GROMACS .gro file of C-alpha atoms in nm:
model
  194
    1UNK     CA    1   3.506  -0.531   0.696
    2UNK     CA    2   3.327  -0.474   0.319
    3UNK     CA    3   3.050  -0.705   0.437
    4UNK     CA    4   2.985  -0.436   0.723
    5UNK     CA    5   3.019  -0.168   0.487
    6UNK     CA    6   2.801  -0.326   0.234
    7UNK     CA    7   2.518  -0.363   0.525
    8UNK     CA    8   2.565   0.015   0.596
    9UNK     CA    9   2.570   0.126   0.229
   10UNK     CA   10   2.201  -0.104   0.189
   11UNK     CA   11   2.067   0.016   0.522
   12UNK     CA   12   2.119   0.396   0.401
   13UNK     CA   13   1.970   0.378  -0.007
   14UNK     CA   14   1.680   0.106   0.221
   15UNK     CA   15   1.575   0.449   0.394
   16UNK     CA   16   1.574   0.668   0.013
   17UNK     CA   17   1.328   0.403  -0.087
   18UNK     CA   18   1.148   0.422   0.255
   19UNK     CA   19   1.122   0.815   0.221
   20UNK     CA   20   1.007   0.787  -0.118
   21UNK     CA   21   0.756   0.464  -0.071
   22UNK     CA   22   0.636   0.648   0.194
   23UNK     CA   23   0.486   0.955  -0.008
   24UNK     CA   24   0.338   0.729  -0.251
   25UNK     CA   25   0.207   0.489   0.076
   26UNK     CA   26   0.002   0.873   0.198
   27UNK     CA   27  -0.124   0.992  -0.119
   28UNK     CA   28  -0.278   0.668  -0.182
   29UNK     CA   29  -0.405   0.645   0.159
   30UNK     CA   30  -0.597   0.992   0.053
   31UNK     CA   31  -0.664   0.910  -0.305
   32UNK     CA   32  -0.752   0.557  -0.387
   33UNK     CA   33  -0.612   0.260  -0.592
   34UNK     CA   34  -0.392   0.383  -0.844
   35UNK     CA   35  -0.472   0.162  -1.123
   36UNK     CA   36  -0.767  -0.035  -1.266
   37UNK     CA   37  -0.909  -0.341  -1.202
   38UNK     CA   38  -0.788  -0.562  -1.495
   39UNK     CA   39  -1.100  -0.892  -1.512
   40UNK     CA   40  -0.880  -1.125  -1.703
   41UNK     CA   41  -0.523  -1.142  -1.547
   42UNK     CA   42  -0.195  -1.395  -1.771
   43UNK     CA   43   0.071  -1.479  -1.690
   44UNK     CA   44   0.280  -1.266  -1.810
   45UNK     CA   45   0.105  -1.012  -1.617
   46UNK     CA   46   0.270  -1.129  -1.322
   47UNK     CA   47   0.663  -1.148  -1.404
   48UNK     CA   48   0.839  -0.811  -1.363
   49UNK     CA   49   1.122  -0.662  -1.518
   50UNK     CA   50   1.258  -0.441  -1.266
   51UNK     CA   51   1.171  -0.357  -0.832
   52UNK     CA   52   1.381  -0.056  -0.855
   53UNK     CA   53   1.504  -0.104  -0.494
   54UNK     CA   54   1.612  -0.432  -0.516
   55UNK     CA   55   1.744  -0.454  -0.899
   56UNK     CA   56   1.929  -0.163  -0.720
   57UNK     CA   57   2.084  -0.418  -0.506
   58UNK     CA   58   2.138  -0.691  -0.710
   59UNK     CA   59   2.015  -0.743  -1.110
   60UNK     CA   60   1.962  -1.079  -1.003
   61UNK     CA   61   1.624  -0.953  -0.816
   62UNK     CA   62   1.450  -1.023  -1.178
   63UNK     CA   63   1.549  -1.386  -1.181
   64UNK     CA   64   1.465  -1.422  -0.838
   65UNK     CA   65   1.128  -1.325  -0.838
   66UNK     CA   66   1.024  -1.432  -1.121
   67UNK     CA   67   1.074  -1.722  -1.087
   68UNK     CA   68   0.858  -1.740  -0.749
   69UNK     CA   69   0.594  -1.547  -0.959
   70UNK     CA   70   0.534  -1.814  -1.165
   71UNK     CA   71   0.472  -2.087  -0.858
   72UNK     CA   72   0.268  -1.752  -0.719
   73UNK     CA   73   0.033  -1.695  -1.011
   74UNK     CA   74   0.020  -2.122  -1.084
   75UNK     CA   75  -0.090  -2.186  -0.735
   76UNK     CA   76  -0.335  -1.834  -0.773
   77UNK     CA   77  -0.465  -2.069  -1.122
   78UNK     CA   78  -0.473  -2.399  -1.029
   79UNK     CA   79  -0.511  -2.404  -0.665
   80UNK     CA   80  -0.830  -2.361  -0.469
   81UNK     CA   81  -0.818  -2.058  -0.299
   82UNK     CA   82  -0.805  -2.182   0.100
   83UNK     CA   83  -0.564  -2.402  -0.058
   84UNK     CA   84  -0.339  -2.124  -0.187
   85UNK     CA   85  -0.390  -1.923   0.109
   86UNK     CA   86  -0.267  -2.166   0.383
   87UNK     CA   87   0.013  -2.297   0.185
   88UNK     CA   88   0.150  -1.980   0.070
   89UNK     CA   89   0.102  -1.802   0.438
   90UNK     CA   90   0.288  -2.126   0.590
   91UNK     CA   91   0.595  -2.077   0.414
   92UNK     CA   92   0.614  -1.735   0.509
   93UNK     CA   93   0.545  -1.811   0.807
   94UNK     CA   94   0.888  -2.113   0.870
   95UNK     CA   95   1.100  -1.840   0.705
   96UNK     CA   96   0.931  -1.582   0.973
   97UNK     CA   97   1.032  -1.820   1.281
   98UNK     CA   98   1.306  -1.899   1.114
   99UNK     CA   99   1.508  -1.568   1.045
  100UNK     CA  100   1.414  -1.550   1.464
  101UNK     CA  101   1.564  -1.831   1.612
  102UNK     CA  102   1.795  -1.825   1.399
  103UNK     CA  103   1.924  -1.496   1.521
  104UNK     CA  104   1.906  -1.320   1.220
  105UNK     CA  105   1.629  -1.075   1.396
  106UNK     CA  106   1.709  -1.049   1.751
  107UNK     CA  107   1.376  -0.777   1.803
  108UNK     CA  108   1.193  -0.559   1.565
  109UNK     CA  109   1.426  -0.362   1.462
  110UNK     CA  110   1.636  -0.613   1.300
  111UNK     CA  111   1.323  -0.733   1.069
  112UNK     CA  112   1.377  -0.450   0.795
  113UNK     CA  113   1.704  -0.529   0.674
  114UNK     CA  114   1.640  -0.905   0.710
  115UNK     CA  115   1.339  -0.867   0.457
  116UNK     CA  116   1.521  -0.673   0.213
  117UNK     CA  117   1.838  -0.890   0.225
  118UNK     CA  118   1.595  -1.212   0.217
  119UNK     CA  119   1.417  -1.000  -0.099
  120UNK     CA  120   1.083  -1.024   0.016
  121UNK     CA  121   1.106  -0.686   0.032
  122UNK     CA  122   1.111  -0.335   0.248
  123UNK     CA  123   0.946  -0.300   0.565
  124UNK     CA  124   0.822  -0.015   0.696
  125UNK     CA  125   0.677   0.004   1.029
  126UNK     CA  126   0.404   0.224   1.026
  127UNK     CA  127   0.144   0.212   1.363
  128UNK     CA  128   0.316  -0.009   1.655
  129UNK     CA  129   0.148  -0.032   1.995
  130UNK     CA  130   0.053  -0.288   2.248
  131UNK     CA  131  -0.186  -0.482   2.106
  132UNK     CA  132  -0.160  -0.330   1.736
  133UNK     CA  133   0.067  -0.258   1.497
  134UNK     CA  134   0.017  -0.144   1.106
  135UNK     CA  135   0.310  -0.268   0.864
  136UNK     CA  136   0.312  -0.169   0.493
  137UNK     CA  137   0.584  -0.385   0.253
  138UNK     CA  138   0.668  -0.195  -0.049
  139UNK     CA  139   0.822  -0.379  -0.341
  140UNK     CA  140   0.696  -0.750  -0.188
  141UNK     CA  141   0.817  -1.012  -0.405
  142UNK     CA  142   0.435  -1.169  -0.457
  143UNK     CA  143   0.281  -0.874  -0.642
  144UNK     CA  144   0.531  -0.561  -0.697
  145UNK     CA  145   0.387  -0.459  -1.045
  146UNK     CA  146   0.119  -0.665  -1.085
  147UNK     CA  147  -0.206  -0.554  -1.222
  148UNK     CA  148  -0.533  -0.508  -1.002
  149UNK     CA  149  -0.716  -0.818  -1.001
  150UNK     CA  150  -0.956  -0.768  -0.691
  151UNK     CA  151  -0.779  -0.958  -0.453
  152UNK     CA  152  -0.501  -0.951  -0.169
  153UNK     CA  153  -0.206  -1.172  -0.307
  154UNK     CA  154   0.132  -1.098   0.013
  155UNK     CA  155  -0.007  -1.451   0.152
  156UNK     CA  156   0.354  -1.547   0.158
  157UNK     CA  157   0.445  -1.211   0.299
  158UNK     CA  158   0.118  -1.171   0.563
  159UNK     CA  159   0.328  -1.580   0.697
  160UNK     CA  160   0.654  -1.427   0.722
  161UNK     CA  161   0.577  -1.152   0.899
  162UNK     CA  162   0.366  -1.345   1.154
  163UNK     CA  163   0.596  -1.571   1.249
  164UNK     CA  164   0.919  -1.376   1.280
  165UNK     CA  165   0.634  -1.150   1.552
  166UNK     CA  166   0.560  -1.468   1.682
  167UNK     CA  167   0.862  -1.553   1.778
  168UNK     CA  168   0.940  -1.232   1.923
  169UNK     CA  169   0.552  -1.138   2.134
  170UNK     CA  170   0.323  -1.409   2.084
  171UNK     CA  171   0.040  -1.497   1.898
  172UNK     CA  172  -0.074  -1.236   1.632
  173UNK     CA  173  -0.332  -1.238   1.345
  174UNK     CA  174  -0.219  -1.069   1.040
  175UNK     CA  175  -0.427  -0.898   0.786
  176UNK     CA  176  -0.360  -0.756   0.466
  177UNK     CA  177  -0.535  -0.442   0.346
  178UNK     CA  178  -0.410  -0.270   0.068
  179UNK     CA  179  -0.250  -0.471  -0.223
  180UNK     CA  180  -0.118  -0.412  -0.557
  181UNK     CA  181  -0.331  -0.750  -0.648
  182UNK     CA  182  -0.632  -0.434  -0.527
  183UNK     CA  183  -0.468  -0.180  -0.687
  184UNK     CA  184  -0.235  -0.006  -0.464
  185UNK     CA  185   0.143   0.030  -0.504
  186UNK     CA  186   0.196  -0.107  -0.158
  187UNK     CA  187   0.119  -0.388   0.089
  188UNK     CA  188  -0.024  -0.301   0.404
  189UNK     CA  189  -0.098  -0.505   0.688
  190UNK     CA  190  -0.250  -0.502   1.057
  191UNK     CA  191  -0.179  -0.692   1.288
  192UNK     CA  192  -0.370  -0.802   1.593
  193UNK     CA  193  -0.163  -0.922   1.893
  194UNK     CA  194  -0.378  -1.184   2.115
   0.00000   0.00000   0.00000
């Protein structure tokens, strides 16, 4: 019973956070990116103090994110770009498929809470139709708070989304259009179903 109460509380706070982030998203769609580009990022540019929603759920979030970020930064600066993209995308894809196959995600309605519980980010389904979908991810593990480096960074999260949707609906292509890495304060993905 306590676990159910905790999940209900997290769900309610998640809805409040999504409303706040959606307002920021709408503003940036009109005004463009909110941050100027940084030419030479350093490792410390990828570390964060906290993600607002996730740190309210658990104080240990910052350690989880910073460990992941150092892996991401190393891959970004050490591996050739196609290798980094493929590795992170495949890792996320496998997680997304596992979430559905294990029963954690039984339908698209389960995905937002699952991505919160796995600390991937706050999933916001912006638009859905039979052959396309647009989703945003706020406070994303890969890029929340990073400087504008002129490129999208969320290959892992794109893979998670693609893996879940592949299991739920079939083949799809996920493309990240907006990202903290391009100066926005959200990650926006466009999905096309094949």
